[in-house]
Amino acid sequence: MSEFSLKIDGKDVAASDDMTILEAAQSAGIAIPTVCHHEKLEPFGGCRLCTVEAEAGGRTSLVAACIYPAQKDMAVKTRTPQIDKIRKVLTEQLLAYAPESEVLRGLAREYHADKDRFPKEPSFCILCGLCVRYCAEVKQKSAVGFVERGPNREISFVPEIAAKECWDCKECFPLCPTSALQAAYVLTRSLTSFKSTAQPEAGKQAATNTVPQ
Amino acid sequence: MDSSVIERIIDKHHGEAGSLIQILLDIQNELRWLPGAALEMVAEKLQVPMSRIQHTVTFYKAFSLVPKGRHEINLCMGTACHVRGATRILEMIETVTGLQPGETDADMKFSLDTVNCLGCCAIGPVMEIDEQHLGKLVPDRTAALLKKYD
Ligand code: SF4
Ligand code: FES
Ligand code: FES
């Protein structure tokens, strides 16, 4: 692992080659907005809100800071009029799906995004995958996953797993930048006979959970 | 469902999680759909989470979660076929079979689906029935072709 320095917004930042631009920036206290990123999860690169301008070897390109590796002598700009515009439009698009999301409203204020620019299509989920990846990577339960593709893509709980695991966990709820996840879970619960099958399992879970992890 | 079929397919691929898509395709080819029980067996044997299997089977159009008819019609609605009159072919197929795209008839004779470019635009409008390509379609001939299947 080699150590080197790069420039982020004109500041010299020390980094190593296992770091992303985002991690290098964060270590130097430079903020880059993110929506689909979570430090406990593998980089995903789904939302592109973290787009920055990176110059390396004479080439300048727009890259997703959360997945792009930091490089020696790279010069990164985290805010330019072009980047601001990209973030503005992305926020406007996401707001069409999740108009009430606090995370997105915050970004809208920062980047002067018009929350009504695109016609509303409130699916509430912006497919950031935080719930899906958290359940798979951290909890290793995969109770929730993506189904379908393109415009029909959505998240879906696997009822058999959800009935056993979710009631006592729900750790993904606070990760969701919208309120969709909780709604989807409540829906799954109401569609399946959770009560009859879940209760004894829930008891067992509670007992094992008292062991500190 | 005959579970030995599924077992044989899984064994053929050494039960490797990396062969998930190939295994699902083999099951799809053999049974012409993916019954829930088959997916559960695959999940169990390959140790792949059910949510990932659902993600995969709903992502690719090659998979079907409902039984398919004996003859699967895929009508091309791609740009080239569209301008050469695929819409009128579709109307004719709908009239003859009584199906809308995505449907299968009650006696399991035909399933109808539309696709976007089969890759042989030069012979458009094209449909594919049981993996056979039928090109240069006109409505009358399409109706006559469909009558040959039972
Ligand atoms: S439900 Fe929430 S956390 Fe899950 S993918 Fe959708 S927006 Fe992201
Ligand atoms: S935070 Fe980098 S792409 Fe979403
Ligand atoms: S558009 Fe029909 S084969 Fe290409």
Coordinates of C-alpha atoms and ligand atoms in Angstrom, one line a residue:
Chain A
M1 CA 0.0 0.0 0.0
S2 CA 1.6 3.2 -1.1
E3 CA 1.0 6.6 0.5
F4 CA 0.9 9.8 -1.6
S5 CA -0.6 13.1 -1.7
L6 CA -3.2 14.7 -4.0
K7 CA -4.9 18.0 -4.2
I8 CA -8.5 18.5 -3.3
D9 CA -9.9 22.0 -3.7
G10 CA -6.3 23.3 -3.7
K11 CA -5.5 21.6 -0.4
D12 CA -2.8 18.9 -0.1
V13 CA -4.3 15.8 1.2
A14 CA -2.5 12.6 2.2
A15 CA -4.1 9.4 0.9
S16 CA -3.2 5.8 0.1
D17 CA -4.2 3.7 -2.9
D18 CA -6.9 1.8 -1.1
M19 CA -8.8 5.1 -0.6
T20 CA -11.5 6.6 -2.7
I21 CA -11.6 10.3 -3.5
L22 CA -14.5 10.6 -1.1
E23 CA -12.5 9.0 1.8
A24 CA -9.5 11.2 1.1
A25 CA -11.7 14.3 1.1
Q26 CA -13.5 13.2 4.3
S27 CA -10.1 12.6 6.0
A28 CA -9.2 16.2 5.3
G29 CA -12.6 17.5 6.4
I30 CA -13.8 18.4 2.9
A31 CA -17.5 17.6 2.4
I32 CA -18.8 15.9 -0.7
P33 CA -22.6 15.2 -0.8
T34 CA -23.6 11.6 -1.0
V35 CA -27.0 9.8 -1.1
C36 CA -26.3 6.1 -1.8
H37 CA -23.0 5.9 0.1
H38 CA -22.6 4.3 3.5
E39 CA -19.3 3.8 5.2
K40 CA -20.1 0.2 6.3
L41 CA -21.1 -0.8 2.8
E42 CA -19.2 -1.5 -0.4
P43 CA -19.2 1.5 -2.8
F44 CA -22.2 1.4 -5.1
G45 CA -22.0 4.4 -7.3
G46 CA -25.8 4.6 -7.9
C47 CA -26.8 8.1 -7.3
R48 CA -23.9 10.2 -8.8
L49 CA -24.6 13.1 -6.3
C50 CA -20.9 12.7 -5.3
T51 CA -19.7 13.7 -8.8
V52 CA -16.5 15.6 -8.7
E53 CA -14.0 16.8 -11.3
A54 CA -10.7 14.9 -11.2
E55 CA -7.6 15.8 -13.2
A56 CA -4.9 13.1 -13.5
G57 CA -2.2 12.7 -16.2
G58 CA -3.5 15.8 -18.1
R59 CA -7.0 14.5 -18.4
T60 CA -10.0 16.0 -16.6
S61 CA -13.1 13.9 -16.1
L62 CA -16.2 13.8 -14.0
V63 CA -16.2 10.9 -11.6
A64 CA -18.2 9.5 -8.7
A65 CA -16.0 10.3 -5.7
C66 CA -17.4 7.4 -3.7
I67 CA -16.1 4.7 -6.0
Y68 CA -13.2 6.5 -7.8
P69 CA -9.8 5.6 -6.3
A70 CA -7.6 8.4 -5.1
Q71 CA -4.4 8.7 -7.2
K72 CA -1.0 10.3 -6.8
D73 CA -0.9 13.9 -7.9
M74 CA -4.5 14.0 -8.8
A75 CA -6.2 17.3 -8.6
V76 CA -9.8 17.2 -7.5
K77 CA -12.4 20.0 -7.6
T78 CA -15.5 19.3 -5.5
R79 CA -17.4 22.3 -6.6
T80 CA -17.6 24.0 -9.9
P81 CA -20.5 25.5 -11.7
Q82 CA -20.7 22.4 -13.9
I83 CA -20.7 20.0 -10.8
D84 CA -23.3 22.2 -9.1
K85 CA -25.5 21.9 -12.2
I86 CA -25.2 18.2 -12.3
R87 CA -26.1 17.9 -8.6
K88 CA -29.0 20.3 -9.1
V89 CA -30.5 18.2 -12.0
L90 CA -30.0 14.9 -10.2
T91 CA -31.7 16.3 -7.1
E92 CA -34.6 17.5 -9.2
Q93 CA -35.0 14.1 -10.8
L94 CA -34.9 12.3 -7.5
L95 CA -37.4 14.7 -6.0
A96 CA -39.9 13.6 -8.6
Y97 CA -39.8 10.2 -7.0
A98 CA -39.5 11.2 -3.4
P99 CA -40.9 14.7 -3.0
E100 CA -40.9 14.6 0.8
S101 CA -37.4 13.3 1.4
E102 CA -35.5 15.4 3.9
V103 CA -32.1 14.4 2.4
L104 CA -33.2 15.6 -1.0
R105 CA -34.8 18.8 0.2
G106 CA -31.5 19.6 1.9
L107 CA -29.7 19.1 -1.3
A108 CA -32.3 21.1 -3.2
R109 CA -31.6 24.1 -0.9
E110 CA -27.9 23.8 -1.3
Y111 CA -27.9 23.4 -5.1
H112 CA -31.0 25.6 -5.9
A113 CA -32.9 22.7 -7.3
D114 CA -36.5 23.3 -8.3
K115 CA -38.5 20.6 -6.5
D116 CA -41.3 20.8 -9.0
R117 CA -39.2 20.8 -12.2
F118 CA -40.2 17.3 -13.2
P119 CA -43.7 15.8 -13.0
K120 CA -44.2 13.9 -9.8
E121 CA -44.0 10.1 -9.9
P122 CA -44.0 9.3 -6.3
S123 CA -42.7 5.8 -6.0
F124 CA -41.0 7.2 -2.9
C125 CA -38.1 4.9 -3.4
I126 CA -35.0 6.3 -5.2
L127 CA -33.4 2.9 -5.5
C128 CA -30.3 3.9 -3.6
G129 CA -30.0 0.3 -2.5
L130 CA -28.9 1.2 1.0
C131 CA -31.5 -1.1 2.6
V132 CA -30.8 -3.9 0.1
R133 CA -27.0 -3.7 0.6
Y134 CA -27.2 -3.2 4.4
C135 CA -29.3 -6.3 4.8
A136 CA -27.0 -8.4 2.5
E137 CA -23.6 -7.1 3.6
V138 CA -24.0 -6.2 7.2
K139 CA -26.8 -8.4 8.5
Q140 CA -26.2 -11.1 5.9
K141 CA -29.9 -11.9 5.7
S142 CA -30.9 -10.6 2.3
A143 CA -34.5 -10.1 3.4
V144 CA -35.0 -7.2 1.0
G145 CA -33.9 -7.1 -2.6
F146 CA -34.4 -5.4 -5.9
V147 CA -36.9 -6.8 -8.4
E148 CA -37.7 -6.0 -12.0
R149 CA -35.7 -3.5 -14.0
G150 CA -35.6 -0.2 -15.7
P151 CA -38.6 2.0 -14.9
N152 CA -40.3 -0.9 -13.1
R153 CA -37.5 -1.6 -10.7
E154 CA -38.5 -1.6 -7.0
I155 CA -37.5 -3.1 -3.7
S156 CA -39.3 -6.1 -2.3
F157 CA -39.1 -8.0 0.9
V158 CA -38.9 -11.8 0.7
P159 CA -41.8 -12.6 3.0
E160 CA -40.4 -15.9 4.3
I161 CA -37.2 -14.2 5.4
A162 CA -38.8 -11.0 6.5
A163 CA -41.2 -12.8 8.8
K164 CA -38.3 -14.3 10.7
E165 CA -35.7 -11.6 10.7
C166 CA -37.1 -8.1 10.2
W167 CA -39.4 -7.6 13.2
D168 CA -36.5 -7.5 15.6
C169 CA -34.0 -5.8 13.4
K170 CA -35.4 -2.9 11.2
E171 CA -31.9 -1.4 11.2
C172 CA -32.4 -0.5 7.5
F173 CA -35.3 1.9 8.2
P174 CA -33.2 4.8 9.4
L175 CA -30.9 4.4 6.4
C176 CA -33.6 5.1 3.9
P177 CA -33.4 8.7 2.5
T178 CA -37.2 8.5 1.9
S179 CA -40.0 6.9 3.8
A180 CA -40.4 4.1 1.2
L181 CA -38.7 1.3 3.0
Q182 CA -40.9 1.4 6.1
A183 CA -43.9 1.6 3.9
A184 CA -42.8 -1.4 1.9
Y185 CA -42.2 -3.4 5.0
V186 CA -45.6 -2.5 6.5
L187 CA -47.2 -3.5 3.2
T188 CA -45.4 -6.9 3.2
R189 CA -46.5 -7.4 6.7
S190 CA -50.1 -6.7 6.0
L191 CA -50.0 -8.9 2.9
T192 CA -48.6 -12.0 4.6
S193 CA -49.8 -13.7 7.7
F194 CA -46.8 -12.5 9.7
K195 CA -48.5 -12.8 13.1
S196 CA -49.0 -16.6 13.1
T197 CA -45.5 -17.5 11.9
A198 CA -43.5 -14.6 13.3
Q199 CA -44.3 -14.7 16.9
P200 CA -42.4 -17.8 18.1
E201 CA -39.4 -16.9 15.9
A202 CA -39.4 -13.4 17.4
G203 CA -39.2 -14.9 20.9
K204 CA -36.2 -16.9 19.9
Q205 CA -34.5 -14.0 18.3
A206 CA -35.1 -11.8 21.4
A207 CA -33.4 -14.4 23.6
T208 CA -30.3 -14.7 21.4
N209 CA -30.1 -10.9 21.0
T210 CA -29.4 -10.3 24.6
V211 CA -25.9 -11.6 24.0
P212 CA -23.8 -8.5 23.3
Q213 CA -22.5 -8.4 19.8
Chain B
M1 CA -42.8 -30.5 -10.4
D2 CA -40.2 -33.3 -10.7
S3 CA -37.5 -32.3 -8.3
S4 CA -35.0 -34.8 -9.8
V5 CA -34.9 -32.6 -12.9
I6 CA -33.8 -29.6 -10.8
E7 CA -31.3 -31.7 -9.0
R8 CA -29.8 -33.0 -12.2
I9 CA -29.4 -29.5 -13.5
I10 CA -27.9 -28.2 -10.3
D11 CA -25.4 -31.2 -10.3
K12 CA -24.5 -30.6 -13.9
H13 CA -23.2 -27.1 -12.8
H14 CA -21.6 -28.6 -9.6
G15 CA -24.0 -26.5 -7.5
E16 CA -21.9 -23.4 -7.9
A17 CA -23.4 -20.1 -7.0
G18 CA -21.6 -18.5 -9.8
S19 CA -23.6 -20.6 -12.3
L20 CA -26.9 -19.2 -11.0
I21 CA -28.1 -17.7 -14.3
Q22 CA -27.0 -20.8 -16.3
I23 CA -28.9 -23.1 -13.9
L24 CA -32.0 -21.0 -14.0
L25 CA -31.8 -20.9 -17.8
D26 CA -31.6 -24.7 -17.9
I27 CA -34.6 -25.0 -15.7
Q28 CA -36.5 -22.5 -17.7
N29 CA -35.7 -24.5 -20.9
E30 CA -36.6 -27.8 -19.4
L31 CA -39.9 -26.8 -17.6
R32 CA -40.5 -23.6 -19.7
W33 CA -41.1 -21.6 -16.5
L34 CA -39.6 -21.3 -13.0
P35 CA -41.9 -22.7 -10.4
G36 CA -41.5 -21.2 -6.9
A37 CA -40.5 -24.7 -5.5
A38 CA -37.7 -24.9 -8.1
L39 CA -36.4 -21.5 -7.0
E40 CA -36.4 -22.6 -3.4
M41 CA -34.4 -25.7 -4.3
V42 CA -31.9 -23.6 -6.2
A43 CA -31.6 -21.1 -3.3
E44 CA -31.1 -23.9 -0.8
K45 CA -28.5 -25.9 -2.9
L46 CA -26.5 -23.0 -4.1
Q47 CA -26.7 -21.1 -0.8
V48 CA -27.9 -18.0 -2.7
P49 CA -30.3 -15.6 -1.0
M50 CA -33.9 -15.7 -2.3
S51 CA -33.8 -12.0 -2.8
R52 CA -30.9 -12.3 -5.3
I53 CA -32.7 -15.0 -7.2
Q54 CA -35.8 -12.8 -7.4
H55 CA -33.7 -10.0 -8.6
T56 CA -32.2 -12.2 -11.3
V57 CA -35.4 -13.8 -12.5
T58 CA -37.3 -10.6 -12.7
F59 CA -34.4 -8.8 -14.5
Y60 CA -34.1 -11.0 -17.5
K61 CA -37.0 -11.5 -19.9
A62 CA -35.8 -15.0 -20.7
F63 CA -37.3 -16.1 -17.3
S64 CA -40.9 -16.7 -16.6
L65 CA -42.5 -17.0 -13.2
V66 CA -45.8 -18.2 -14.8
P67 CA -46.3 -21.3 -16.9
K68 CA -45.9 -20.8 -20.6
G69 CA -48.0 -22.2 -23.4
R70 CA -46.7 -25.0 -25.7
H71 CA -45.8 -22.4 -28.4
E72 CA -44.1 -19.2 -27.4
I73 CA -44.6 -16.3 -29.8
N74 CA -42.2 -13.4 -29.6
L75 CA -43.3 -10.7 -32.0
C76 CA -40.7 -8.1 -32.8
M77 CA -41.8 -4.5 -32.2
G78 CA -38.4 -3.0 -32.7
T79 CA -38.0 0.2 -34.8
A80 CA -37.5 -1.5 -38.2
C81 CA -40.3 -4.0 -37.7
H82 CA -42.5 -1.3 -36.4
V83 CA -42.2 0.8 -39.5
R84 CA -42.7 -2.3 -41.6
G85 CA -46.1 -2.8 -40.0
A86 CA -45.5 -4.9 -36.8
T87 CA -48.5 -3.2 -35.3
R88 CA -50.9 -4.8 -37.8
I89 CA -49.2 -8.2 -37.3
L90 CA -49.8 -7.8 -33.6
E91 CA -53.4 -7.0 -34.1
M92 CA -53.8 -10.1 -36.3
I93 CA -52.1 -12.3 -33.7
E94 CA -54.3 -10.9 -31.0
T95 CA -57.4 -11.6 -33.0
V96 CA -56.4 -15.2 -33.9
T97 CA -55.2 -16.2 -30.5
G98 CA -57.3 -13.9 -28.3
L99 CA -54.2 -13.0 -26.3
Q100 CA -52.6 -9.7 -25.3
P101 CA -48.8 -9.5 -25.0
G102 CA -47.7 -11.2 -21.7
E103 CA -50.7 -13.6 -21.7
T104 CA -51.1 -17.4 -22.2
D105 CA -54.3 -19.0 -23.2
A106 CA -56.4 -21.3 -21.0
D107 CA -55.5 -24.5 -22.9
M108 CA -51.8 -23.6 -22.8
K109 CA -51.5 -23.5 -26.6
F110 CA -49.8 -20.1 -27.1
S111 CA -48.0 -17.5 -25.1
L112 CA -47.6 -14.1 -26.6
D113 CA -44.8 -11.6 -25.9
T114 CA -43.4 -8.7 -27.7
V115 CA -39.6 -8.0 -28.0
N116 CA -37.6 -5.1 -29.2
C117 CA -35.4 -6.2 -32.2
L118 CA -34.6 -9.8 -32.8
G119 CA -31.5 -8.7 -34.7
C120 CA -32.7 -9.6 -38.2
C121 CA -34.4 -6.3 -39.2
A122 CA -33.8 -7.0 -42.9
I123 CA -36.6 -9.6 -42.9
G124 CA -39.0 -7.6 -40.7
P125 CA -41.6 -7.7 -39.6
V126 CA -40.4 -10.8 -37.7
M127 CA -41.8 -13.1 -35.1
E128 CA -40.2 -16.0 -33.4
I129 CA -42.3 -19.1 -32.6
D130 CA -40.6 -21.9 -30.6
E131 CA -37.2 -20.4 -31.6
Q132 CA -37.9 -20.4 -35.3
H133 CA -37.8 -17.1 -37.0
L134 CA -40.6 -16.2 -39.4
G135 CA -40.0 -13.1 -41.5
K136 CA -41.5 -10.8 -44.0
L137 CA -44.9 -11.2 -42.3
V138 CA -48.1 -9.8 -43.6
P139 CA -51.3 -10.1 -41.6
D140 CA -53.0 -12.8 -43.7
R141 CA -50.0 -15.1 -43.9
T142 CA -49.5 -14.6 -40.1
A143 CA -53.0 -15.9 -39.5
A144 CA -52.4 -18.9 -41.8
L145 CA -49.0 -19.7 -40.1
L146 CA -50.6 -19.7 -36.6
K147 CA -53.3 -22.1 -37.7
K148 CA -50.6 -24.8 -38.3
Y149 CA -49.8 -25.1 -34.6
D150 CA -51.7 -27.3 -32.2
Ligands
SF4_1 S1 -36.4 1.9 0.1 FE1 -35.2 3.6 0.8 S2 -33.2 2.7 1.3 FE2 -34.2 1.2 0.1 S3 -33.5 1.5 -2.0 FE3 -35.4 2.7 -1.8 S4 -34.8 4.7 -1.2 FE4 -33.0 3.4 -0.8
FES2 S1 -22.7 8.7 -3.3 FE1 -21.4 8.3 -4.9 S2 -22.8 7.6 -6.4 FE2 -24.1 7.8 -4.7
FES3 S1 -36.5 -4.4 -35.4 FE1 -37.4 -6.3 -35.6 S2 -35.6 -7.5 -36.0 FE2 -34.8 -5.6 -35.6

